[in-house]
PDB file of N, CA and C in Angstrom:
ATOM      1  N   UNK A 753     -86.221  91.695 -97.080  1.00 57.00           N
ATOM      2  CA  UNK A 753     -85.878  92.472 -95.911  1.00 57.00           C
ATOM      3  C   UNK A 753     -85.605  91.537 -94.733  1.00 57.00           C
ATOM      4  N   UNK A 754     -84.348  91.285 -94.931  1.00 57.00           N
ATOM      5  CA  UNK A 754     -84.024  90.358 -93.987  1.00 57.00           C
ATOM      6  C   UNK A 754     -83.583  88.691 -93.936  1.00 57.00           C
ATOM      7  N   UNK A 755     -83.429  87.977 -93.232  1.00 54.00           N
ATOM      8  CA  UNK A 755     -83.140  86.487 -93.878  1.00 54.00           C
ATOM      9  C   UNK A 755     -83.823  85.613 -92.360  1.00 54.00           C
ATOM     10  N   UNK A 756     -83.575  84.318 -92.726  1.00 63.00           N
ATOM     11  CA  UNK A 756     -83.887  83.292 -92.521  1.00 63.00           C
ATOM     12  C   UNK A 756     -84.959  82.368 -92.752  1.00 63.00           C
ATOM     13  N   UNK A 757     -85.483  82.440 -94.151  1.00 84.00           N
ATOM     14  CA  UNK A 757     -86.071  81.920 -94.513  1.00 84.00           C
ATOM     15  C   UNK A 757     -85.634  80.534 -95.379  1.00 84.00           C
ATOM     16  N   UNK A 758     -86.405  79.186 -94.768  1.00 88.00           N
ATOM     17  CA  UNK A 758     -85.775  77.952 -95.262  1.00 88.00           C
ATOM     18  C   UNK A 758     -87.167  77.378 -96.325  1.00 88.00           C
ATOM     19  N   UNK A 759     -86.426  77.185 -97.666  1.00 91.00           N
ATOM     20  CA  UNK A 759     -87.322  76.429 -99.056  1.00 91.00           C
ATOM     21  C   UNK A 759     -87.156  75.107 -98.944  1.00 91.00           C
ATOM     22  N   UNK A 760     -88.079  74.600 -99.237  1.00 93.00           N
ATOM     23  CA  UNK A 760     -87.627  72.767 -99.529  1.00 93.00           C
ATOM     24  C   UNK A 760     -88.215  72.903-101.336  1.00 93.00           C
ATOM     25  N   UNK A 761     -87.434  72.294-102.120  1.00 96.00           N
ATOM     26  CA  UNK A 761     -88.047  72.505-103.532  1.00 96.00           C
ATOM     27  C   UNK A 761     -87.534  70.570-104.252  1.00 96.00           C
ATOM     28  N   UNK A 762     -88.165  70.455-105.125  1.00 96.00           N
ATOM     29  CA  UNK A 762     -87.622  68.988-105.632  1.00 96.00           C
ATOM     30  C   UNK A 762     -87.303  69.399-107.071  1.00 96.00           C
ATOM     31  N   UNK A 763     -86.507  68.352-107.136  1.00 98.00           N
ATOM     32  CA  UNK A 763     -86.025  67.703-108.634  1.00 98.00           C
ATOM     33  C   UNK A 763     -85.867  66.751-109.430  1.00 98.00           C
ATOM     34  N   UNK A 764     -85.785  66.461-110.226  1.00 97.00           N
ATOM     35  CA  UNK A 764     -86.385  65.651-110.947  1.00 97.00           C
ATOM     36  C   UNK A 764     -85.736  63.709-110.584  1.00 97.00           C
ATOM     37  N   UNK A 765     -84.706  63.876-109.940  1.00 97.00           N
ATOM     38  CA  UNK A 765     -84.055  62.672-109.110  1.00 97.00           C
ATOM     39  C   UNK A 765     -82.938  62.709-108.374  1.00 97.00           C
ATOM     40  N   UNK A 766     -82.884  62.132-107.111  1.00 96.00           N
ATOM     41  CA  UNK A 766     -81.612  61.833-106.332  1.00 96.00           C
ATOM     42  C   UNK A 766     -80.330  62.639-107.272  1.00 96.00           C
ATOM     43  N   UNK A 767     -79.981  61.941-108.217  1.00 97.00           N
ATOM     44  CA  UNK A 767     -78.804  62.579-109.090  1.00 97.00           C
ATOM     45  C   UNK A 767     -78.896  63.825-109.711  1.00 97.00           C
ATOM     46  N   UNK A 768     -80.245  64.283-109.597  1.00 98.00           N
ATOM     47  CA  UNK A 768     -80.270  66.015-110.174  1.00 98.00           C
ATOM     48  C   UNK A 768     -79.802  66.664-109.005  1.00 98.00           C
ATOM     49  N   UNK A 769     -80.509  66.350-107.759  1.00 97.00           N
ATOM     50  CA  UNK A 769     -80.188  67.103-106.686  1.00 97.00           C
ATOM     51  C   UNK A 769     -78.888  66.835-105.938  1.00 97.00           C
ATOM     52  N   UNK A 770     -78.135  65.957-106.055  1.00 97.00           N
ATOM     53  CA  UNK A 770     -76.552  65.769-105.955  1.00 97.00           C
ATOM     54  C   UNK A 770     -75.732  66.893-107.014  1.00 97.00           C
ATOM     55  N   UNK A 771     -75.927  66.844-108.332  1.00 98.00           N
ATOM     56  CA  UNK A 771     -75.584  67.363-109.448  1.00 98.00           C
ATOM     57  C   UNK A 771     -76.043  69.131-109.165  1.00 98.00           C
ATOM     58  N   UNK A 772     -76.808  69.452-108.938  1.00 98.00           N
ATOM     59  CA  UNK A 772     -77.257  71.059-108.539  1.00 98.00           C
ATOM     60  C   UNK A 772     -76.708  71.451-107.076  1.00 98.00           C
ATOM     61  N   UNK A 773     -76.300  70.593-106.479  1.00 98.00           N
ATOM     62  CA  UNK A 773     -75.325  70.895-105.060  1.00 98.00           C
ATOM     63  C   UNK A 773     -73.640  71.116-105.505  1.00 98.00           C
ATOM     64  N   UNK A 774     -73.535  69.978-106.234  1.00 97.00           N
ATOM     65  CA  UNK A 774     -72.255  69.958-106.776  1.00 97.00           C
ATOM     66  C   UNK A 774     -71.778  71.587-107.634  1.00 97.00           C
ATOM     67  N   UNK A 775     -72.667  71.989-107.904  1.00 97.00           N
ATOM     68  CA  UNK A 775     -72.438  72.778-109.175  1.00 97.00           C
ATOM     69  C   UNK A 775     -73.037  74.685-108.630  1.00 97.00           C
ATOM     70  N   UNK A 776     -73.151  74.339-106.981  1.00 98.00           N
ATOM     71  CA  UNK A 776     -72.956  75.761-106.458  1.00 98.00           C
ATOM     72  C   UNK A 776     -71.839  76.237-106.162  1.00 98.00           C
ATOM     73  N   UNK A 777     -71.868  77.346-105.860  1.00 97.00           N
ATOM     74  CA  UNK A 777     -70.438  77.881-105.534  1.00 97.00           C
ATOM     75  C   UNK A 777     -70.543  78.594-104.585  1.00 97.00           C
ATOM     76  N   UNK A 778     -71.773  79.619-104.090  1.00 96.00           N
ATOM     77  CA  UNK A 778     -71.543  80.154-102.846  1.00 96.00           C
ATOM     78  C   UNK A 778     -72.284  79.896-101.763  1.00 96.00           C
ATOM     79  N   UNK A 779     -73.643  79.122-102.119  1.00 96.00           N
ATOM     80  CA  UNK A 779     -74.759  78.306-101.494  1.00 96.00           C
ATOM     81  C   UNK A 779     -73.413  77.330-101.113  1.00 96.00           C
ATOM     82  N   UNK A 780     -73.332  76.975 -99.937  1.00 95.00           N
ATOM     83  CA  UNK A 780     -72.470  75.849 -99.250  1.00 95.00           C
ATOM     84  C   UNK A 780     -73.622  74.602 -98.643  1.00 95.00           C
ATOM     85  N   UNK A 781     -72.891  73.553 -98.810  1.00 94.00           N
ATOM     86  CA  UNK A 781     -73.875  72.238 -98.433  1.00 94.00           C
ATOM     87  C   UNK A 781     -73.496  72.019 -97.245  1.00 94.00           C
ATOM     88  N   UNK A 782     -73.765  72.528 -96.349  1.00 89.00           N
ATOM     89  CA  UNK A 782     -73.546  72.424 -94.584  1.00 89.00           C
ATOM     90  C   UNK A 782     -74.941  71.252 -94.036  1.00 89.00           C
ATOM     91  N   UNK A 783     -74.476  70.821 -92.942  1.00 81.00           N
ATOM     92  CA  UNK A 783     -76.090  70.110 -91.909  1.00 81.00           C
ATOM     93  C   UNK A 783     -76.682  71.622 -91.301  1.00 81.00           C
ATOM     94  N   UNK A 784     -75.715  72.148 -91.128  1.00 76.00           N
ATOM     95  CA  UNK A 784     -76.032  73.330 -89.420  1.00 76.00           C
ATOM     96  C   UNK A 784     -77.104  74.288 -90.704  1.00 76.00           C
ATOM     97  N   UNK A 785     -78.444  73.998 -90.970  1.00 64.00           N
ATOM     98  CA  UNK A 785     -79.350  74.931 -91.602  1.00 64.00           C
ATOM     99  C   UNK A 785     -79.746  76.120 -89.991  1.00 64.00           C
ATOM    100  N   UNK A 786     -79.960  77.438 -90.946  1.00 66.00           N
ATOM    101  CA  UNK A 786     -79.905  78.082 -89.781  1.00 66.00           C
ATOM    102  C   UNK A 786     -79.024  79.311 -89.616  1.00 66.00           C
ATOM    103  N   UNK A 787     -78.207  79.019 -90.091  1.00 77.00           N
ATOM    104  CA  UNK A 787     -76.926  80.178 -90.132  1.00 77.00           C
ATOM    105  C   UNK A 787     -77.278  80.865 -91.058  1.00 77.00           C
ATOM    106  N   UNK A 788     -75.889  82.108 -90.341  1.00 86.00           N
ATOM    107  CA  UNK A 788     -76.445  83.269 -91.685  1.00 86.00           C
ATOM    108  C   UNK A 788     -75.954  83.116 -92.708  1.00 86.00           C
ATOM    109  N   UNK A 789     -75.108  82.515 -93.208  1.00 91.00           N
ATOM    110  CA  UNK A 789     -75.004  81.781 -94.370  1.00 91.00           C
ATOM    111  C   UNK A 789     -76.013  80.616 -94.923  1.00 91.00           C
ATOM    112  N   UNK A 790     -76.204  81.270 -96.343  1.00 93.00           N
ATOM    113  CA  UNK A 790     -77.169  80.078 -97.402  1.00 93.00           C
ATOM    114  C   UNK A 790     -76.830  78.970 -97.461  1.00 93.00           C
ATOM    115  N   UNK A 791     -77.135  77.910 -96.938  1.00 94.00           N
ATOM    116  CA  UNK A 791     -77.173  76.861 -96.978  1.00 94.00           C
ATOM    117  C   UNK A 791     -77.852  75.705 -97.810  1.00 94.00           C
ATOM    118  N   UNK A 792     -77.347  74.594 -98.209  1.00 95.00           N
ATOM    119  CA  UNK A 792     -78.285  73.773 -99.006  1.00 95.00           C
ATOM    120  C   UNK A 792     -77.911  72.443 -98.596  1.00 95.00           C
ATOM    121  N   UNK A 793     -78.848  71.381 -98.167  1.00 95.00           N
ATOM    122  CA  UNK A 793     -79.020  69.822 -97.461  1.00 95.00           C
ATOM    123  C   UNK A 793     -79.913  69.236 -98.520  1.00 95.00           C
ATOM    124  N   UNK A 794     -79.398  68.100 -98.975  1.00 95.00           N
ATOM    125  CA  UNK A 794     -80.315  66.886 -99.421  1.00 95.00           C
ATOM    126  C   UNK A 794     -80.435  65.862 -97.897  1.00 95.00           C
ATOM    127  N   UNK A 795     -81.940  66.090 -97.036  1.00 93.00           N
ATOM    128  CA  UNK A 795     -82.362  65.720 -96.145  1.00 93.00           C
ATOM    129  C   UNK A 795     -81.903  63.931 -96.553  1.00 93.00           C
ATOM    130  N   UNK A 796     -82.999  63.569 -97.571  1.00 93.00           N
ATOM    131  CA  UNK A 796     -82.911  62.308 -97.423  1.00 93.00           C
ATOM    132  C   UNK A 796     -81.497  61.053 -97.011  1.00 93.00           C
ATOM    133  N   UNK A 797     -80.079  61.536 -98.131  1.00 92.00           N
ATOM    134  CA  UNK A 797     -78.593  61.535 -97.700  1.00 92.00           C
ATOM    135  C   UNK A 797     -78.112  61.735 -96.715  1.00 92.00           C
ATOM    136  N   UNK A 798     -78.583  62.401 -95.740  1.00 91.00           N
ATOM    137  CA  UNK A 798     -77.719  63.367 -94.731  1.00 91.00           C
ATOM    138  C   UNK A 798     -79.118  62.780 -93.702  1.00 91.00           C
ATOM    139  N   UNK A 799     -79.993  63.589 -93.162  1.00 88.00           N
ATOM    140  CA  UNK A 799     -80.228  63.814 -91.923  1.00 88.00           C
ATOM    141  C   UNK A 799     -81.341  63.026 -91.739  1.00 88.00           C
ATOM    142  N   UNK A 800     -81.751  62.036 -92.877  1.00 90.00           N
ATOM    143  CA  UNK A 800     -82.739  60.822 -92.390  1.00 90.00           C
ATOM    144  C   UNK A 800     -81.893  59.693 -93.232  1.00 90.00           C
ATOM    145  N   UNK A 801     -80.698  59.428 -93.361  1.00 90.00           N
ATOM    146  CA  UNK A 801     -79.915  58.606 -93.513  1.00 90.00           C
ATOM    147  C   UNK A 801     -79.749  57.281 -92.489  1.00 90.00           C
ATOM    148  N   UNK A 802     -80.338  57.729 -91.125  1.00 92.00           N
ATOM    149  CA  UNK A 802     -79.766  56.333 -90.094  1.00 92.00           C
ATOM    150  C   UNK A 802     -81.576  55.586 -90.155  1.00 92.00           C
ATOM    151  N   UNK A 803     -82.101  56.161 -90.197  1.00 93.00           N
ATOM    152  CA  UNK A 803     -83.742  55.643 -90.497  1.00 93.00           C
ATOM    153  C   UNK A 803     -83.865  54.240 -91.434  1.00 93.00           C
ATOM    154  N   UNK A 804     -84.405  53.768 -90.528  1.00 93.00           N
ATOM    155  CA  UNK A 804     -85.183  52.616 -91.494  1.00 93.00           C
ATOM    156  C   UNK A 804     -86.012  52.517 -93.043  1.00 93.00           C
ATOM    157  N   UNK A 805     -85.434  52.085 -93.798  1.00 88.00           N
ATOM    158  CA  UNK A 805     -86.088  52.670 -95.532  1.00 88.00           C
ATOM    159  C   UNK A 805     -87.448  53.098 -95.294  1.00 88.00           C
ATOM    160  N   UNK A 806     -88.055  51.842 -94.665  1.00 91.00           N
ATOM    161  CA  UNK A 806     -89.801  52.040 -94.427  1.00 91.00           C
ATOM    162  C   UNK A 806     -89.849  54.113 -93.835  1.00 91.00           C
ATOM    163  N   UNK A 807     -89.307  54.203 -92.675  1.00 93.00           N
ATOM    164  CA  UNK A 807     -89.334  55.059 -92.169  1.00 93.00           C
ATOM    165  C   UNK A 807     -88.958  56.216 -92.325  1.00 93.00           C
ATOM    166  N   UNK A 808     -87.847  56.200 -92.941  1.00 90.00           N
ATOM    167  CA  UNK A 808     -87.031  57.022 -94.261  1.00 90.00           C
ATOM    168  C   UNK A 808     -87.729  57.591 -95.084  1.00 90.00           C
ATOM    169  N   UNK A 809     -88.489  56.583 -95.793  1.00 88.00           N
ATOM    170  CA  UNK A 809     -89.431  57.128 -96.955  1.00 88.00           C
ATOM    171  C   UNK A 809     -90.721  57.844 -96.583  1.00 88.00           C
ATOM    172  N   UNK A 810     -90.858  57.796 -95.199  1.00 90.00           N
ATOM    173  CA  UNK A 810     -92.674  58.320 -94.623  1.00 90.00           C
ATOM    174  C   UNK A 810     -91.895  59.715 -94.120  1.00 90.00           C
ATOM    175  N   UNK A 811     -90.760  60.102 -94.070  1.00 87.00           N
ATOM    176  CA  UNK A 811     -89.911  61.483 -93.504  1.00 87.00           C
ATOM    177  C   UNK A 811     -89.262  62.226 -94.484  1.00 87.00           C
ATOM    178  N   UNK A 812     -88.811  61.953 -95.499  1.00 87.00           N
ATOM    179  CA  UNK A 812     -88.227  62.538 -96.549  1.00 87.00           C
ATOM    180  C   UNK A 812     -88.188  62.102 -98.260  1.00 87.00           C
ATOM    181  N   UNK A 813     -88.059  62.354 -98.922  1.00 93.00           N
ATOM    182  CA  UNK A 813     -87.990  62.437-100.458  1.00 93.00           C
ATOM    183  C   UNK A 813     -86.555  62.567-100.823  1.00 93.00           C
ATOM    184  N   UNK A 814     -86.223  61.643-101.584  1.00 94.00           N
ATOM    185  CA  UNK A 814     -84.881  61.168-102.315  1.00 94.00           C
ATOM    186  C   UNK A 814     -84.461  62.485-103.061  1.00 94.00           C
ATOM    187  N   UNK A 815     -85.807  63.234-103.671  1.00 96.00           N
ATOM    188  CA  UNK A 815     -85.931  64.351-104.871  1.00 96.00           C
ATOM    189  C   UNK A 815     -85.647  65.583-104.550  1.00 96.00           C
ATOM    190  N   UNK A 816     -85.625  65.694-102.680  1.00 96.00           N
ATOM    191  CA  UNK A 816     -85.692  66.899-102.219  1.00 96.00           C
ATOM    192  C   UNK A 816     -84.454  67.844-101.812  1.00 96.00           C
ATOM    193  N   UNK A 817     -84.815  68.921-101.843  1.00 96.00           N
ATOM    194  CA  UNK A 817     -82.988  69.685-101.400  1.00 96.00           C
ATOM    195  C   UNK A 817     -83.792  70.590-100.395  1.00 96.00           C
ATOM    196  N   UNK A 818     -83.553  70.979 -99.216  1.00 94.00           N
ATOM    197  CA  UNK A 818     -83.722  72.278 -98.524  1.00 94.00           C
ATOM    198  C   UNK A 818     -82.477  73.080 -97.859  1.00 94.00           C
ATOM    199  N   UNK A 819     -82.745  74.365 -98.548  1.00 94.00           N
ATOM    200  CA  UNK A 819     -82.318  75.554 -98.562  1.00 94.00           C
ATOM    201  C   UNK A 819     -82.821  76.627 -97.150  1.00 94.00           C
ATOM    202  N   UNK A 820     -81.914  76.771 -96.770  1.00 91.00           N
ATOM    203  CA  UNK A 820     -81.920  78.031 -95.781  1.00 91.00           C
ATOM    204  C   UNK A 820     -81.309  79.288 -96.252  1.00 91.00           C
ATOM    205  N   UNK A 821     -82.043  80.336 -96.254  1.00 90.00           N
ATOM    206  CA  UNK A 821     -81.267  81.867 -97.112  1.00 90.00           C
ATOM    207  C   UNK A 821     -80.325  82.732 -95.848  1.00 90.00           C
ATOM    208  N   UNK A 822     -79.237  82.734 -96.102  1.00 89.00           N
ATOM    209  CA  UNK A 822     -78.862  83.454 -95.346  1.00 89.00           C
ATOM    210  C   UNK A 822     -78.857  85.149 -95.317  1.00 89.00           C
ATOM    211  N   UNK A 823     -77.584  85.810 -95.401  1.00 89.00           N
ATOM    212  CA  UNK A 823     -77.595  87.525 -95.104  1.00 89.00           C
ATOM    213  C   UNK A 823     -77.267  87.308 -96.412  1.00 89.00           C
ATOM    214  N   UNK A 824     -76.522  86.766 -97.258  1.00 92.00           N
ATOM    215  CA  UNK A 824     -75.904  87.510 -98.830  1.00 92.00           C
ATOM    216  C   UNK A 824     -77.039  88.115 -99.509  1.00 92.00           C
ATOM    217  N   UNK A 825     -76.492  88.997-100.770  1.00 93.00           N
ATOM    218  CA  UNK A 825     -77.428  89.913-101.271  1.00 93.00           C
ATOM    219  C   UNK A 825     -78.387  88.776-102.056  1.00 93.00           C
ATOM    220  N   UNK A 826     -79.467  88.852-102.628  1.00 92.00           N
ATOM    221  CA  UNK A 826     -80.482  87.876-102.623  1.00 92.00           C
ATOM    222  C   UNK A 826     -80.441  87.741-104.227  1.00 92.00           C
ATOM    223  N   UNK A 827     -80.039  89.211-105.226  1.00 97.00           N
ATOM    224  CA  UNK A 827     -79.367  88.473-106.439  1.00 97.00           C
ATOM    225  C   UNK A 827     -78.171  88.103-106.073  1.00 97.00           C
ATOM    226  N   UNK A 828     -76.920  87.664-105.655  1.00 97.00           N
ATOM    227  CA  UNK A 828     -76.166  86.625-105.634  1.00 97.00           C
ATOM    228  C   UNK A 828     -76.409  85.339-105.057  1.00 97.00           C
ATOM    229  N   UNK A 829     -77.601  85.159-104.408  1.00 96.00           N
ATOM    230  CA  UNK A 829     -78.019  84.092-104.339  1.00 96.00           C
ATOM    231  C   UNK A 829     -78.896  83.308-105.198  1.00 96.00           C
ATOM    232  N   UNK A 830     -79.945  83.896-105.870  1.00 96.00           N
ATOM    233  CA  UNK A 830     -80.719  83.440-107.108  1.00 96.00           C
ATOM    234  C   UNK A 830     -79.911  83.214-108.133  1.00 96.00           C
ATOM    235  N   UNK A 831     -78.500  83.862-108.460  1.00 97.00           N
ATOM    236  CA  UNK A 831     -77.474  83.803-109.710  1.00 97.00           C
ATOM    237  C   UNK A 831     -77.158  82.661-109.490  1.00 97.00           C
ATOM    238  N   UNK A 832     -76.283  82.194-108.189  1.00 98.00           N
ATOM    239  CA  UNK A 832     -76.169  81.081-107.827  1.00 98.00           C
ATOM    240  C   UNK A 832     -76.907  79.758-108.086  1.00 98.00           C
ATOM    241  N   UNK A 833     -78.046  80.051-107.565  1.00 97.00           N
ATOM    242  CA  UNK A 833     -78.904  78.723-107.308  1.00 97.00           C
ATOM    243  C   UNK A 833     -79.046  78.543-109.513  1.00 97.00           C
ATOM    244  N   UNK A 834     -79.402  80.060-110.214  1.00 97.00           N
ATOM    245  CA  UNK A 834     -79.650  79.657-111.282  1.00 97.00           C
ATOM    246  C   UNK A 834     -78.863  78.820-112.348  1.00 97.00           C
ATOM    247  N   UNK A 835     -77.555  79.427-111.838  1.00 97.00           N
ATOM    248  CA  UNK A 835     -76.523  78.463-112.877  1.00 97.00           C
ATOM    249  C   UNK A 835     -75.758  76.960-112.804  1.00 97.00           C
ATOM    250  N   UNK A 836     -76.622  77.371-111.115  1.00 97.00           N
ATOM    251  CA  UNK A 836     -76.747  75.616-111.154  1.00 97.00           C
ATOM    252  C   UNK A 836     -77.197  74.493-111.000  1.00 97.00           C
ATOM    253  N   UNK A 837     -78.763  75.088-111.281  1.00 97.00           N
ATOM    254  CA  UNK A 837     -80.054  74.007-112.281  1.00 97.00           C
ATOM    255  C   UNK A 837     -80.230  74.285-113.297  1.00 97.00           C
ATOM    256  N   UNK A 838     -79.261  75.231-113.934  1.00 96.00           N
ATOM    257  CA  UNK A 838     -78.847  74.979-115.295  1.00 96.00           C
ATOM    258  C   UNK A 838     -78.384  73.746-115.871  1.00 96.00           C
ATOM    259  N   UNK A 839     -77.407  73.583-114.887  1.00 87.00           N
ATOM    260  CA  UNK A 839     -76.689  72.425-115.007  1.00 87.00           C
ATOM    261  C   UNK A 839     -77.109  71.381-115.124  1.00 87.00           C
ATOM    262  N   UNK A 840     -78.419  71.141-114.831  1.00 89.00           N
ATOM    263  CA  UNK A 840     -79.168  69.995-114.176  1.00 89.00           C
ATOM    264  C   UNK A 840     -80.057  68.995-115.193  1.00 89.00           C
TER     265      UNK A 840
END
């Protein structure tokens, strides 16, 4: 009932979670988390990328993806996310 709720979930490495981004179709890989559109960010790549490794690594996980849910219906979003950590 309703949206904006943001998941952080991991996988099993950097290249799973590249590979399960790659392989959505209506989940879009935007920075702007937040919108009413579902969104999906691998933090570590993207938004702790200018960080110092040391510092990098005490802020984010290589393994991690976070997800923001937007308004779409919530089975076309679980269909989504499922067929592509299928992939994975």
């Amino acid at each position: 009932r309703g949206f904006g709720t943001m998941l952080t979930f991991g996988l099993e490495s950097e290249a799973a979670c590249f590979k399960c981004i790659d392989r959505l179709s209506m989940v879009l890989n935007l920075a702007n988390l937040g919108d009413c559109k579902t969104l999906i960010i691998h933090p570590w790549s993207t938004q702790y990328v200018t960080f110092p490794k040391k510092q990098r690594e005490q802020m984010a996980d290589p393994c991690l993806l976070r997800l923001s849910v937007g308004i779409e219906h919530i089975d076309d979003i679980c269909a989504d996310l499922d067929q592509a950590l299928a992939g994975v």
